[in-house]
């Protein structure tokens, strides 16, 4: 029986291994992590992450050929294939601070694999890593190998949160990069056979190591670039009276461009986009390509501009101050159908409003109060370290209350900011919300999900990103 071990029980490791276990009943899969609380959650009825469909996949396999354990060394020792899916946070100090990936967790995983291994192993990079990481890992393993043969593969994940299980069941492609040597090609074939249990062979792409590593960064950079492109257009639409939905629809009907990732919003979030672009920028700088680095930096600059533009619009519309005004925040996750708040635009929007002394009442159907409070006081990039290494919260933010109901959040509020496109926010009773708010009542739709005309009929002053401005807002330009 082939044995697979995955180091790291997070958003990538957990779902990926669960689906491999489901689709390959003859393979024993162990997911290991040093966090006892995280492993306990994977072994309970309340999984540590929310992802549609994940629950039933885990329950079908857990205890049969899928195991979650804190005994890292035992399972690595027994495994034929070791996936490494550990955190690769952005460095906050030293060489490359603010851009380069910190490979501390990766390096310690590689040293541990070398220490405990007594048989040949295939080691698979699953975390998003900078180009040439495999080379560094290979050196660590080789220099500590004690006669054991290690083959390194790069197998980047291309999951979208909210649809991760569907993406794993029916991927656009599975990418496997390895050395162009007989040993490297044999290792590629071994991993290919695992995926071939359910993925058509033509969708399993094989490349050299560096191409696989760079393809992941490039894919995320291209997707983020599309979002920043349409967000840049949204600012121009507001200035000219055009409607960004109509513009993006017209652009997306061009088959060379296509309609995906052309929804204007308050900005992109998630664990990968910003981190991977910063990483790409750093790699370009290190390889003497400052113009290329500058090009990709603009994608992040537009994203930051969009968030600050939204905050400025809120403040300028409400008589240029939100001090002591209650603002309801609907949605905190970075997108619907996930509880993930990593790099969510809601953090910067909330911090901007708090900086102007607003009182916030926050509701998100999947994000806990503890998580929201942590996100609002944590330093940038702290979130990407294992939870037991994150600083503990000194105090809760006094001007923030977290509630479990949209109507409670909006009661007696001066304004409402929609920051996540949860379906339930489209179907709220906005007449009821209006009746219970202070007047004039404002709605700032950061996701373009509400019917502006209906809300205006009720009496709201409505701002929707990239849409023609309410006459009220035209008199109050958003200051940069």
Short mmCIF file of C-alpha atoms in Angstrom, two decimals:
data_model
loop_
_atom_site.label_atom_id
_atom_site.label_comp_id
_atom_site.label_asym_id
_atom_site.label_seq_id
_atom_site.Cartn_x
_atom_site.Cartn_y
_atom_site.Cartn_z
CA UNK A 1 0.00 0.00 0.00
CA UNK A 2 1.40 3.39 -1.02
CA UNK A 3 1.61 5.76 1.94
CA UNK A 4 1.32 9.52 1.63
CA UNK A 5 2.06 11.98 4.40
CA UNK A 6 1.29 15.70 4.24
CA UNK A 7 3.06 18.09 6.62
CA UNK A 8 0.66 20.97 7.32
CA UNK A 9 -3.06 20.64 8.06
CA UNK A 10 -4.19 24.00 6.69
CA UNK A 11 -6.34 25.28 3.82
CA UNK A 12 -4.26 23.41 1.22
CA UNK A 13 -3.10 20.25 3.00
CA UNK A 14 -6.39 19.23 4.61
CA UNK A 15 -8.76 19.41 1.61
CA UNK A 16 -6.17 18.13 -0.92
CA UNK A 17 -5.33 15.05 1.13
CA UNK A 18 -9.00 14.38 1.92
CA UNK A 19 -9.81 14.26 -1.80
CA UNK A 20 -6.77 12.06 -2.58
CA UNK A 21 -7.95 9.65 0.16
CA UNK A 22 -11.50 9.63 -1.24
CA UNK A 23 -10.41 9.05 -4.85
CA UNK A 24 -7.61 6.56 -4.02
CA UNK A 25 -8.97 4.04 -1.49
CA UNK A 26 -5.83 1.90 -1.90
CA UNK A 27 -3.56 4.75 -0.65
CA UNK A 28 -3.14 5.52 3.05
CA UNK A 29 -3.05 9.27 3.65
CA UNK A 30 -1.86 10.94 6.87
CA UNK A 31 -2.09 14.69 7.48
CA UNK A 32 0.27 15.80 10.24
CA UNK A 33 0.73 19.08 12.07
CA UNK A 34 2.42 20.18 15.30
CA UNK A 35 -0.68 22.14 16.30
CA UNK A 36 -2.64 19.85 18.65
CA UNK A 37 -5.76 22.05 18.53
CA UNK A 38 -5.82 22.01 14.72
CA UNK A 39 -5.47 18.20 14.52
CA UNK A 40 -8.12 17.80 17.24
CA UNK A 41 -10.47 19.92 15.10
CA UNK A 42 -9.79 17.78 12.00
CA UNK A 43 -10.70 14.72 14.09
CA UNK A 44 -13.92 16.33 15.41
CA UNK A 45 -17.33 17.21 13.94
CA UNK A 46 -16.30 20.88 13.71
CA UNK A 47 -13.53 21.04 11.09
CA UNK A 48 -11.02 23.92 11.46
CA UNK A 49 -11.89 25.40 8.06
CA UNK A 50 -15.18 26.01 6.28
CA UNK A 51 -15.33 24.82 2.70
CA UNK A 52 -18.51 23.61 0.95
CA UNK A 53 -18.40 19.80 0.53
CA UNK A 54 -15.29 19.27 2.70
CA UNK A 55 -17.23 17.89 5.65
CA UNK A 56 -18.70 14.94 3.78
CA UNK A 57 -15.39 14.07 2.05
CA UNK A 58 -13.54 13.96 5.41
CA UNK A 59 -16.27 11.94 7.11
CA UNK A 60 -16.31 9.33 4.32
CA UNK A 61 -12.57 8.63 4.64
CA UNK A 62 -11.49 9.54 8.17
CA UNK A 63 -10.36 6.48 10.13
CA UNK A 64 -10.32 4.31 6.98
CA UNK A 65 -7.49 5.58 4.80
CA UNK A 66 -7.35 9.22 6.00
CA UNK A 67 -5.72 10.05 9.33
CA UNK A 68 -4.96 13.32 11.13
CA UNK A 69 -2.11 13.18 13.63
CA UNK A 70 0.43 15.22 15.61
CA UNK A 71 2.94 12.36 15.38
CA UNK A 72 4.80 14.03 12.52
CA UNK A 73 7.99 11.97 12.59
CA UNK A 74 6.25 8.57 12.65
CA UNK A 75 4.17 9.31 9.54
CA UNK A 76 7.06 10.92 7.64
CA UNK A 77 9.19 7.85 8.46
CA UNK A 78 6.52 5.50 7.05
CA UNK A 79 5.61 7.54 3.95
CA UNK A 80 6.64 6.91 0.33
CA UNK A 81 5.53 10.41 -0.74
CA UNK A 82 5.77 13.44 1.58
CA UNK A 83 3.80 16.57 0.66
CA UNK A 84 5.02 19.74 2.37
CA UNK A 85 2.29 22.31 2.81
CA UNK A 86 3.67 24.63 5.50
CA UNK A 87 3.35 28.40 5.84
CA UNK A 88 5.62 30.55 3.65
CA UNK A 89 4.97 34.02 5.11
CA UNK A 90 6.37 37.26 3.73
CA UNK A 91 9.53 38.29 5.60
CA UNK A 92 9.02 41.22 7.97
CA UNK A 93 12.70 41.92 8.67
CA UNK A 94 16.15 41.37 7.18
CA UNK A 95 17.02 40.80 3.52
CA UNK A 96 13.93 41.14 1.32
CA UNK A 97 11.66 42.33 4.16
CA UNK A 98 8.14 43.12 2.97
CA UNK A 99 8.55 41.13 -0.26
CA UNK A 100 10.58 37.91 0.00
CA UNK A 101 9.09 34.65 1.27
CA UNK A 102 10.29 33.43 4.66
CA UNK A 103 11.26 29.77 4.21
CA UNK A 104 11.99 29.05 7.90
CA UNK A 105 9.14 26.51 8.23
CA UNK A 106 10.05 24.87 4.93
CA UNK A 107 13.69 24.48 5.91
CA UNK A 108 12.89 22.94 9.30
CA UNK A 109 10.47 20.51 7.59
CA UNK A 110 13.20 19.48 5.12
CA UNK A 111 15.74 18.92 7.93
CA UNK A 112 13.21 16.82 9.86
CA UNK A 113 12.44 14.70 6.75
CA UNK A 114 16.18 14.07 6.28
CA UNK A 115 16.61 13.19 9.99
CA UNK A 116 13.82 10.63 10.29
CA UNK A 117 13.92 8.99 6.84
CA UNK A 118 15.31 5.47 6.51
CA UNK A 119 13.98 4.79 2.99
CA UNK A 120 13.90 6.64 -0.36
CA UNK A 121 11.20 9.31 -0.59
CA UNK A 122 9.54 11.67 -3.01
CA UNK A 123 9.20 15.12 -1.42
CA UNK A 124 6.49 17.31 -2.98
CA UNK A 125 6.31 21.10 -2.66
CA UNK A 126 2.64 21.96 -2.15
CA UNK A 127 3.05 25.41 -0.55
CA UNK A 128 3.44 28.39 -2.84
CA UNK A 129 7.19 28.95 -2.87
CA UNK A 130 9.65 31.19 -4.70
CA UNK A 131 11.34 29.90 -7.84
CA UNK A 132 14.44 27.83 -6.99
CA UNK A 133 13.15 26.77 -3.54
CA UNK A 134 13.30 23.16 -4.70
CA UNK A 135 17.01 23.59 -5.33
CA UNK A 136 17.57 24.81 -1.77
CA UNK A 137 15.47 22.00 -0.29
CA UNK A 138 17.28 19.47 -2.47
CA UNK A 139 20.63 20.65 -1.07
CA UNK A 140 19.43 20.32 2.54
CA UNK A 141 18.08 16.81 1.90
CA UNK A 142 21.11 15.67 -0.10
CA UNK A 143 23.66 16.93 2.44
CA UNK A 144 21.79 15.14 5.25
CA UNK A 145 20.74 12.09 3.25
CA UNK A 146 22.83 9.30 4.83
CA UNK A 147 22.64 7.27 1.60
CA UNK A 148 18.91 7.80 1.09
CA UNK A 149 17.67 9.02 -2.28
CA UNK A 150 15.26 11.98 -2.25
CA UNK A 151 13.45 13.25 -5.34
CA UNK A 152 11.92 16.75 -5.18
CA UNK A 153 8.75 17.58 -7.11
CA UNK A 154 6.82 20.82 -7.39
CA UNK A 155 3.04 20.30 -7.43
CA UNK A 156 1.48 23.75 -6.87
CA UNK A 157 -2.16 24.00 -5.85
CA UNK A 158 -4.61 26.05 -7.93
CA UNK A 159 -7.57 25.97 -5.55
CA UNK A 160 -10.06 28.79 -5.15
CA UNK A 161 -11.53 29.04 -1.68
CA UNK A 162 -15.26 28.48 -1.64
CA UNK A 163 -14.94 26.01 -4.54
CA UNK A 164 -11.85 24.06 -3.39
CA UNK A 165 -13.51 20.64 -3.29
CA UNK A 166 -15.03 21.13 -6.75
CA UNK A 167 -11.63 22.36 -8.00
CA UNK A 168 -9.98 19.21 -6.61
CA UNK A 169 -12.64 16.89 -8.06
CA UNK A 170 -12.49 18.52 -11.49
CA UNK A 171 -9.26 20.53 -11.89
CA UNK A 172 -8.43 22.63 -14.97
CA UNK A 173 -4.96 21.12 -14.71
CA UNK A 174 -2.65 19.33 -12.30
CA UNK A 175 0.91 20.58 -12.65
CA UNK A 176 3.89 18.42 -11.68
CA UNK A 177 7.44 19.71 -12.06
CA UNK A 178 10.53 17.58 -11.54
CA UNK A 179 14.16 17.09 -12.49
CA UNK A 180 14.88 16.10 -16.08
CA UNK A 181 16.80 13.00 -14.91
CA UNK A 182 15.74 9.32 -14.90
CA UNK A 183 15.08 9.55 -11.12
CA UNK A 184 13.16 12.81 -11.51
CA UNK A 185 11.03 11.45 -14.34
CA UNK A 186 10.24 8.28 -12.37
CA UNK A 187 9.11 10.42 -9.41
CA UNK A 188 6.88 12.50 -11.72
CA UNK A 189 5.32 9.29 -13.03
CA UNK A 190 4.65 8.02 -9.47
CA UNK A 191 2.77 11.21 -8.51
CA UNK A 192 1.02 11.27 -11.89
CA UNK A 193 -0.38 7.80 -11.15
CA UNK A 194 -1.93 9.08 -7.91
CA UNK A 195 -3.82 11.88 -9.68
CA UNK A 196 -4.68 9.62 -12.64
CA UNK A 197 -7.17 7.81 -10.35
CA UNK A 198 -9.63 10.60 -11.19
CA UNK A 199 -7.99 13.28 -13.36
CA UNK A 200 -7.89 12.72 -17.17
CA UNK A 201 -4.31 12.25 -18.33
CA UNK A 202 -4.39 15.23 -20.71
CA UNK A 203 -5.01 17.52 -17.73
CA UNK A 204 -1.90 16.34 -15.87
CA UNK A 205 0.87 18.62 -17.10
CA UNK A 206 4.54 17.89 -16.48
CA UNK A 207 7.33 20.49 -16.59
CA UNK A 208 10.75 21.11 -15.14
CA UNK A 209 10.95 22.21 -11.50
CA UNK A 210 11.42 25.92 -12.14
CA UNK A 211 8.55 26.18 -14.62
CA UNK A 212 6.14 24.58 -12.13
CA UNK A 213 7.22 26.91 -9.31
CA UNK A 214 6.95 30.02 -11.51
CA UNK A 215 3.62 28.96 -13.07
CA UNK A 216 1.89 29.22 -9.70
CA UNK A 217 3.18 32.75 -9.03
CA UNK A 218 2.38 33.78 -12.61
CA UNK A 219 -1.20 32.40 -12.46
CA UNK A 220 -1.98 34.35 -9.28
CA UNK A 221 -0.33 37.50 -10.62
CA UNK A 222 -2.40 37.32 -13.84
CA UNK A 223 -5.66 36.84 -11.89
CA UNK A 224 -4.90 39.69 -9.49
CA UNK A 225 -3.93 41.87 -12.45
CA UNK A 226 -7.40 41.38 -13.98
CA UNK A 227 -9.06 42.46 -10.71
CA UNK A 228 -6.85 45.55 -10.44
CA UNK A 229 -7.54 46.36 -14.12
CA UNK A 230 -11.31 46.37 -13.66
CA UNK A 231 -10.98 48.23 -10.33
CA UNK A 232 -8.90 50.92 -12.05
CA UNK A 233 -11.69 51.22 -14.64
CA UNK A 234 -14.28 51.50 -11.84
CA UNK A 235 -12.69 54.75 -10.63
CA UNK A 236 -12.87 56.13 -14.18
CA UNK A 237 -16.48 54.97 -14.53
CA UNK A 238 -17.49 56.90 -11.41
CA UNK A 239 -15.72 60.00 -12.71
CA UNK A 240 -17.43 59.85 -16.12
CA UNK A 241 -20.89 58.42 -15.35
CA UNK A 242 -20.18 55.07 -17.03
CA UNK A 243 -21.32 51.81 -15.39
CA UNK A 244 -18.47 49.36 -14.68
CA UNK A 245 -20.81 46.33 -14.89
CA UNK A 246 -21.77 47.28 -18.42
CA UNK A 247 -18.16 48.01 -19.36
CA UNK A 248 -16.81 44.74 -17.93
CA UNK A 249 -19.62 42.76 -19.59
CA UNK A 250 -18.82 44.36 -22.96
CA UNK A 251 -15.09 43.68 -22.48
CA UNK A 252 -15.69 40.10 -21.27
CA UNK A 253 -17.69 39.13 -24.37
CA UNK A 254 -14.43 39.32 -26.31
CA UNK A 255 -13.43 35.64 -26.40
CA UNK A 256 -9.75 36.59 -26.18
CA UNK A 257 -10.42 38.20 -22.78
CA UNK A 258 -13.38 36.24 -21.32
CA UNK A 259 -15.71 37.26 -18.48
CA UNK A 260 -13.98 35.80 -15.40
CA UNK A 261 -12.35 37.96 -12.72
CA UNK A 262 -13.85 41.15 -14.12
CA UNK A 263 -16.08 42.08 -11.18
CA UNK A 264 -15.21 45.47 -9.71
CA UNK A 265 -15.02 45.44 -5.93
CA UNK A 266 -13.46 47.00 -2.87
CA UNK A 267 -10.30 45.00 -3.64
CA UNK A 268 -8.86 41.49 -3.73
CA UNK A 269 -7.84 39.52 -0.66
CA UNK A 270 -6.91 35.97 0.29
CA UNK A 271 -3.70 34.32 1.30
CA UNK A 272 -2.04 34.20 -2.12
CA UNK A 273 -2.49 37.16 -4.42
CA UNK A 274 -0.62 39.89 -2.56
CA UNK A 275 1.97 37.52 -1.12
CA UNK A 276 2.72 35.90 -4.46
CA UNK A 277 3.00 39.22 -6.32
CA UNK A 278 5.37 40.61 -3.65
CA UNK A 279 7.38 37.43 -4.05
CA UNK A 280 7.40 37.84 -7.83
CA UNK A 281 8.54 41.46 -7.41
CA UNK A 282 11.41 40.35 -5.18
CA UNK A 283 12.50 37.61 -7.59
CA UNK A 284 12.49 40.13 -10.47
CA UNK A 285 14.57 42.58 -8.44
CA UNK A 286 17.04 39.84 -7.48
CA UNK A 287 17.41 38.88 -11.13
CA UNK A 288 18.15 42.43 -12.26
CA UNK A 289 14.71 43.13 -13.75
CA UNK A 290 13.56 46.36 -12.02
CA UNK A 291 11.13 47.32 -14.82
CA UNK A 292 9.34 43.97 -14.56
CA UNK A 293 9.24 44.30 -10.76
CA UNK A 294 7.73 47.79 -11.07
CA UNK A 295 5.07 46.52 -13.47
CA UNK A 296 3.80 43.90 -11.01
CA UNK A 297 3.99 46.33 -8.06
CA UNK A 298 1.29 48.43 -9.73
CA UNK A 299 -1.22 45.58 -9.32
CA UNK A 300 -0.89 45.86 -5.54
CA UNK A 301 -0.82 49.67 -5.61
CA UNK A 302 -4.19 49.80 -7.41
CA UNK A 303 -5.61 47.31 -4.89
CA UNK A 304 -4.48 49.50 -1.98
CA UNK A 305 -5.83 52.59 -3.79
CA UNK A 306 -9.23 50.94 -4.23
CA UNK A 307 -9.54 50.23 -0.48
CA UNK A 308 -8.51 53.74 0.56
CA UNK A 309 -10.81 55.21 -2.13
CA UNK A 310 -13.72 53.29 -0.62
CA UNK A 311 -12.96 54.58 2.89
CA UNK A 312 -12.64 58.14 1.57
CA UNK A 313 -15.99 57.81 -0.19
CA UNK A 314 -17.67 56.69 3.05
CA UNK A 315 -16.18 59.51 5.12
CA UNK A 316 -16.70 62.29 2.55
CA UNK A 317 -20.33 61.27 1.95
CA UNK A 318 -21.16 61.38 5.66
CA UNK A 319 -20.38 65.08 6.10
CA UNK A 320 -16.64 64.44 6.09
CA UNK A 321 -16.58 62.69 9.45
CA UNK A 322 -17.60 59.31 10.85
CA UNK A 323 -16.46 60.09 14.40
CA UNK A 324 -18.74 58.27 16.86
CA UNK A 325 -21.08 57.27 14.05
CA UNK A 326 -22.16 53.63 13.93
CA UNK A 327 -21.15 51.92 10.69
CA UNK A 328 -22.47 48.41 10.02
CA UNK A 329 -19.96 46.14 8.28
CA UNK A 330 -21.68 43.31 6.42
CA UNK A 331 -19.11 40.64 5.59
CA UNK A 332 -15.54 40.25 6.80
CA UNK A 333 -14.27 37.17 4.90
CA UNK A 334 -12.30 37.99 1.76
CA UNK A 335 -15.04 36.38 -0.39
CA UNK A 336 -18.27 34.44 0.05
CA UNK A 337 -18.44 30.73 0.95
CA UNK A 338 -15.29 30.79 3.06
CA UNK A 339 -14.44 31.81 6.60
CA UNK A 340 -10.96 32.90 5.51
CA UNK A 341 -10.02 36.47 6.42
CA UNK A 342 -6.39 36.48 5.28
CA UNK A 343 -5.61 39.82 3.58
CA UNK A 344 -9.36 40.54 3.35
CA UNK A 345 -10.03 44.11 2.17
CA UNK A 346 -12.39 44.42 5.16
CA UNK A 347 -9.36 44.74 7.46
CA UNK A 348 -8.03 47.89 5.76
CA UNK A 349 -11.51 49.38 5.35
CA UNK A 350 -12.30 48.81 9.04
CA UNK A 351 -8.93 50.19 10.13
CA UNK A 352 -9.48 53.25 7.93
CA UNK A 353 -12.90 53.90 9.48
CA UNK A 354 -11.60 53.28 13.00
CA UNK A 355 -8.82 55.78 12.22
CA UNK A 356 -11.60 58.34 11.74
CA UNK A 357 -13.09 57.26 15.11
CA UNK A 358 -16.11 55.37 13.74
CA UNK A 359 -17.94 52.75 15.83
CA UNK A 360 -18.20 49.47 13.92
CA UNK A 361 -20.78 46.70 14.20
CA UNK A 362 -19.60 43.71 12.19
CA UNK A 363 -21.52 40.67 10.96
CA UNK A 364 -20.18 37.77 8.90
CA UNK A 365 -21.93 34.38 8.82
CA UNK A 366 -18.67 32.40 8.95
CA UNK A 367 -16.10 34.51 10.83
CA UNK A 368 -15.81 34.42 14.63
CA UNK A 369 -15.49 37.46 16.87
CA UNK A 370 -12.08 36.22 18.03
CA UNK A 371 -10.82 36.09 14.43
CA UNK A 372 -12.13 39.58 13.60
CA UNK A 373 -10.55 41.10 16.71
CA UNK A 374 -7.22 39.37 15.97
CA UNK A 375 -7.26 40.62 12.38
CA UNK A 376 -7.90 44.22 13.42
CA UNK A 377 -4.93 44.51 15.78
CA UNK A 378 -2.44 42.10 14.17
CA UNK A 379 0.55 43.48 12.27
CA UNK A 380 0.76 42.94 8.51
CA UNK A 381 1.95 39.41 7.58
CA UNK A 382 1.54 38.06 11.17
CA UNK A 383 -1.45 35.99 9.96
CA UNK A 384 0.79 33.78 7.83
CA UNK A 385 2.60 32.19 10.77
CA UNK A 386 1.23 29.06 12.49
CA UNK A 387 -1.45 30.09 14.97
CA UNK A 388 0.55 29.11 18.07
CA UNK A 389 3.36 31.44 16.95
CA UNK A 390 1.08 34.43 16.34
CA UNK A 391 1.13 37.13 19.04
CA UNK A 392 -1.81 36.91 21.42
CA UNK A 393 -4.35 39.69 21.50
CA UNK A 394 -3.58 42.29 24.18
CA UNK A 395 -7.06 43.84 24.16
CA UNK A 396 -10.18 43.81 22.06
CA UNK A 397 -10.87 46.85 19.92
CA UNK A 398 -13.30 48.91 22.03
CA UNK A 399 -15.03 50.59 19.11
CA UNK A 400 -15.81 47.24 17.44
CA UNK A 401 -18.74 44.97 18.25
CA UNK A 402 -19.28 41.67 16.46
CA UNK A 403 -22.88 40.48 16.15
CA UNK A 404 -24.54 37.40 14.67
CA UNK A 405 -27.31 39.02 12.69
CA UNK A 406 -27.36 41.59 9.88
CA UNK A 407 -30.38 43.39 11.38
CA UNK A 408 -28.63 43.74 14.73
CA UNK A 409 -25.53 45.11 12.98
CA UNK A 410 -27.53 47.75 11.10
CA UNK A 411 -29.83 48.83 13.97
CA UNK A 412 -29.33 52.55 14.72
CA UNK A 413 -26.46 52.68 12.21
CA UNK A 414 -25.64 55.76 10.14
CA UNK A 415 -24.23 53.74 7.27
CA UNK A 416 -23.86 50.17 5.95
CA UNK A 417 -20.74 48.88 4.17
CA UNK A 418 -21.11 45.60 2.25
CA UNK A 419 -17.63 44.07 2.09
CA UNK A 420 -18.30 40.38 1.26
CA UNK A 421 -20.71 39.17 -1.44
CA UNK A 422 -22.58 36.64 0.73
CA UNK A 423 -25.84 35.64 -1.00
CA UNK A 424 -27.87 36.43 2.12
CA UNK A 425 -26.98 40.13 1.80
CA UNK A 426 -28.81 40.28 -1.55
CA UNK A 427 -32.02 39.07 0.09
CA UNK A 428 -32.15 41.16 3.26
CA UNK A 429 -35.28 43.17 4.09
CA UNK A 430 -33.78 46.56 3.31
CA UNK A 431 -37.03 48.36 4.18
CA UNK A 432 -36.72 46.98 7.71
CA UNK A 433 -33.04 47.98 7.82
CA UNK A 434 -33.89 51.52 6.61
CA UNK A 435 -36.63 51.93 9.21
CA UNK A 436 -34.17 51.07 12.01
CA UNK A 437 -31.28 53.29 10.84
CA UNK A 438 -30.49 56.92 11.54
CA UNK A 439 -31.24 59.30 8.66
CA UNK A 440 -29.92 60.06 6.14
CA UNK A 441 -29.22 56.35 5.77
CA UNK A 442 -26.27 55.32 3.58
CA UNK A 443 -25.39 52.04 1.86
CA UNK A 444 -21.85 51.63 0.49
CA UNK A 445 -21.84 48.50 -1.65
CA UNK A 446 -18.25 47.29 -2.00
CA UNK A 447 -19.31 44.20 -3.98
CA UNK A 448 -21.99 45.52 -6.36
CA UNK A 449 -24.62 43.05 -5.15
CA UNK A 450 -27.61 45.24 -4.19
CA UNK A 451 -30.29 46.69 -6.45
CA UNK A 452 -29.42 50.39 -6.28
CA UNK A 453 -32.72 51.60 -7.72
CA UNK A 454 -34.80 49.65 -5.19
CA UNK A 455 -32.69 50.93 -2.30
CA UNK A 456 -32.99 54.53 -3.54
CA UNK A 457 -36.78 54.12 -3.74
CA UNK A 458 -36.75 53.05 -0.08
CA UNK A 459 -34.83 56.23 0.76
CA UNK A 460 -31.19 55.13 1.02
CA UNK A 461 -28.29 57.16 -0.35
CA UNK A 462 -26.40 54.46 -2.25
CA UNK A 463 -22.81 54.20 -3.41
CA UNK A 464 -21.91 51.20 -5.56
CA UNK A 465 -18.37 50.79 -6.90
CA UNK A 466 -17.99 51.90 -10.51
CA UNK A 467 -21.69 52.83 -10.93
CA UNK A 468 -23.08 56.30 -11.76
CA UNK A 469 -23.05 58.35 -8.58
CA UNK A 470 -26.06 59.32 -6.49
CA UNK A 471 -26.68 63.12 -6.87
CA UNK A 472 -25.87 63.44 -3.16
CA UNK A 473 -22.43 61.91 -3.70
CA UNK A 474 -21.64 64.06 -6.73
CA UNK A 475 -21.54 67.11 -4.45
CA UNK A 476 -18.99 65.38 -2.24
CA UNK A 477 -16.01 64.16 -4.26
CA UNK A 478 -13.94 61.43 -2.60
CA UNK A 479 -10.58 62.97 -1.69
CA UNK A 480 -7.46 60.97 -2.40
#
